PDB file of C-alpha atoms in Angstrom:
ATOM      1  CA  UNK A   1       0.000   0.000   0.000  1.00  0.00           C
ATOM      2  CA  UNK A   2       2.615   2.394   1.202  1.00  0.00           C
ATOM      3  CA  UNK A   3       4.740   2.082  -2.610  1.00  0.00           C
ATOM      4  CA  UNK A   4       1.007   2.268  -4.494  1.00  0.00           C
ATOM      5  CA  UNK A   5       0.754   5.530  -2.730  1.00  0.00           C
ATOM      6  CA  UNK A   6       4.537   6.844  -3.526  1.00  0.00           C
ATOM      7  CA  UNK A   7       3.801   6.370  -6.634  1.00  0.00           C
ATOM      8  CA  UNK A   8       0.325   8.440  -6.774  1.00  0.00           C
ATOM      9  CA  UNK A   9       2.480  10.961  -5.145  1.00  0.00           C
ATOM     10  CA  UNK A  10       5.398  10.845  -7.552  1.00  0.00           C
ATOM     11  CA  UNK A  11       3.147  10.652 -10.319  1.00  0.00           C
ATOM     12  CA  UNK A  12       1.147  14.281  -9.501  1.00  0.00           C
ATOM     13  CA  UNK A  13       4.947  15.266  -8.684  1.00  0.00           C
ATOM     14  CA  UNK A  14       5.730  14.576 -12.246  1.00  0.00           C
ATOM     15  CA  UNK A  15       3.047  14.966 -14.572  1.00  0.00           C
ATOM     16  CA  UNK A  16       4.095  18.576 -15.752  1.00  0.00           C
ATOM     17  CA  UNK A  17       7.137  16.493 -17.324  1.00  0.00           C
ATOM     18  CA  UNK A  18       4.865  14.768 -19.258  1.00  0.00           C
ATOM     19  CA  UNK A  19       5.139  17.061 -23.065  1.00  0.00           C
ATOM     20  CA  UNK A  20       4.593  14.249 -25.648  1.00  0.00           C
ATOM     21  CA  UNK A  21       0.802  13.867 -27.439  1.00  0.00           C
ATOM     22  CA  UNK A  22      -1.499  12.032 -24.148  1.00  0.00           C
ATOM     23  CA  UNK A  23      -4.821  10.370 -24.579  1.00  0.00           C
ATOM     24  CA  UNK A  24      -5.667   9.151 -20.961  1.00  0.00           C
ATOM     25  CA  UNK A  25      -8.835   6.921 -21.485  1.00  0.00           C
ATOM     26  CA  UNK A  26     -10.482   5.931 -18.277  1.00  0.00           C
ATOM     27  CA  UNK A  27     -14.025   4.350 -17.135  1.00  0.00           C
ATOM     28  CA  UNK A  28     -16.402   6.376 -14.912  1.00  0.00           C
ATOM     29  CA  UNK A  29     -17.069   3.464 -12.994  1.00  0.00           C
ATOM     30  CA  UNK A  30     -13.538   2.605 -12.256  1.00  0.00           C
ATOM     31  CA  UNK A  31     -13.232   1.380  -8.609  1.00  0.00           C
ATOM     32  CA  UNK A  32      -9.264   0.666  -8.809  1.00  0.00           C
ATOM     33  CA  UNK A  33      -8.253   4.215  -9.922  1.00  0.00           C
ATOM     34  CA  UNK A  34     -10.553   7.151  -9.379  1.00  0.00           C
ATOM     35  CA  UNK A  35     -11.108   8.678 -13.035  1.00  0.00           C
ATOM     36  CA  UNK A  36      -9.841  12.031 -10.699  1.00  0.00           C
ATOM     37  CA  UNK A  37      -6.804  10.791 -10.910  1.00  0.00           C
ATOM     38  CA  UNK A  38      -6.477  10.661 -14.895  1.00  0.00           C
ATOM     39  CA  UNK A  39      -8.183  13.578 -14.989  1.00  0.00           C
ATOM     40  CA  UNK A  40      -5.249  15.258 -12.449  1.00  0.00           C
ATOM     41  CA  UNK A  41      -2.998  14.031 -15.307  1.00  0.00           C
ATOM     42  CA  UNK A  42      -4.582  15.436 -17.918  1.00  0.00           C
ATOM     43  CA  UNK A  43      -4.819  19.390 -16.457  1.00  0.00           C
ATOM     44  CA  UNK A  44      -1.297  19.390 -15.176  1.00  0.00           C
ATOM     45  CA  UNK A  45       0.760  17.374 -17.730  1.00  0.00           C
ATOM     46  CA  UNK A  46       2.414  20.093 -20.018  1.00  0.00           C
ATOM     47  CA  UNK A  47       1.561  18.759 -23.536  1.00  0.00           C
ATOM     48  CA  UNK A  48       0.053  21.030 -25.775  1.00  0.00           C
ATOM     49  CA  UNK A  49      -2.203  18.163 -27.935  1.00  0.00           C
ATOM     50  CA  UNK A  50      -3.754  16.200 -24.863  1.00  0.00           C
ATOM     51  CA  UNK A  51      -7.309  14.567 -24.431  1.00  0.00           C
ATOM     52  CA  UNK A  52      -9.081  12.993 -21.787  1.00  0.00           C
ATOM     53  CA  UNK A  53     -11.783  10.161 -22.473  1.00  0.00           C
ATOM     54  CA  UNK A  54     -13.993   9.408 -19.361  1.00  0.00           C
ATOM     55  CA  UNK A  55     -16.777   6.937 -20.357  1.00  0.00           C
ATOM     56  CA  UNK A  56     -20.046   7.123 -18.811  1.00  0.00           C
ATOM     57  CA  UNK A  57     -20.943   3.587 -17.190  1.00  0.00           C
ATOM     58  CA  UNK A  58     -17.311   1.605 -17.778  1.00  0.00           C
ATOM     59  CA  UNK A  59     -14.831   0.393 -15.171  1.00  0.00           C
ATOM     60  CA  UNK A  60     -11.407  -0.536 -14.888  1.00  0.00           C
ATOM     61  CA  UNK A  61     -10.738  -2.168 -18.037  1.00  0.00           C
ATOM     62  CA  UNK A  62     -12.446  -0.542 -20.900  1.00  0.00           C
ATOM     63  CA  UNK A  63     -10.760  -2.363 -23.366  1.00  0.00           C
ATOM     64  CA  UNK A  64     -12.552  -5.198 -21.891  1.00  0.00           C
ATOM     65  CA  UNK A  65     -16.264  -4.230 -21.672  1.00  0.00           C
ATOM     66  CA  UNK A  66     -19.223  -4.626 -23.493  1.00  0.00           C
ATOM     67  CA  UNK A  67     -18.331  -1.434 -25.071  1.00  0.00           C
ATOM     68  CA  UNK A  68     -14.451  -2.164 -26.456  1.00  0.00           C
ATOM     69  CA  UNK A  69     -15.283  -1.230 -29.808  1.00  0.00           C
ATOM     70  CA  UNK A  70     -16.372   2.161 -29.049  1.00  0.00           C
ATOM     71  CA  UNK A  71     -12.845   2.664 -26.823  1.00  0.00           C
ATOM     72  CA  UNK A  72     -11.059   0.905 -29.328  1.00  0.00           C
ATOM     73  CA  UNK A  73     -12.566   3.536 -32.488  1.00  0.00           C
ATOM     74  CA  UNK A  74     -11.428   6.528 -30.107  1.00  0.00           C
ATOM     75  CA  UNK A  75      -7.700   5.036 -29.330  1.00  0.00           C
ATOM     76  CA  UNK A  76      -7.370   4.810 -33.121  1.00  0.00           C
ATOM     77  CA  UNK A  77      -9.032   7.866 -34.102  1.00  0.00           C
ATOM     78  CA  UNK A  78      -6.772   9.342 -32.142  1.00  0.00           C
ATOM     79  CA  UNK A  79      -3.263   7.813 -33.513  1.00  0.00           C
ATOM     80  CA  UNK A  80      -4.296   8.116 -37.275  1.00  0.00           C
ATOM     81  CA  UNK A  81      -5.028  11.952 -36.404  1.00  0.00           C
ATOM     82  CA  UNK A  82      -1.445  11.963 -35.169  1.00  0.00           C
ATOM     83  CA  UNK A  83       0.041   9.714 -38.100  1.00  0.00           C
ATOM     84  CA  UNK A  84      -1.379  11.102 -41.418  1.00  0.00           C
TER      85      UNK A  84
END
């Protein structure tokens, strides 16, 4: 418990070092990680092209719910915006 929470602390320590293009993607619903917490990420990391996905009604692994493919579209919406 005690490392889990040096690295939360680290982590909001260190997000402002964070420049490259971010897409955080994270499930409302999420009891492991508070979508707060990606949402921390995404206001104080410095990157100039960053977005923040929070979807209504998902947990944890939203690459593993009923809704994937929606997740899945956005992930690679978002890289062939970034490619082409």
């Amino acid at each position: 418990l005690f490392c889990l929470l040096n690295a939360m602390t680290q982590m909001q320590q260190e997000a402002a070092r964070i420049s490259l293009p971010l897409l955080l993607v994270h499930g409302e619903q999420d009891k492991l990680v508070p979508a707060k917490a990606s949402t921390f990420l995404h206001d104080h990391s410095s990157s100039s092209d960053k977005e923040i996905i929070i979807y209504k009604g998902l947990y944890h692994e939203v690459f593993n719910e009923p809704e994937q493919e929606t997740a899945l579209n956005d992930v690679l919406q978002w890289l062939e915006k970034r490619v082409t």
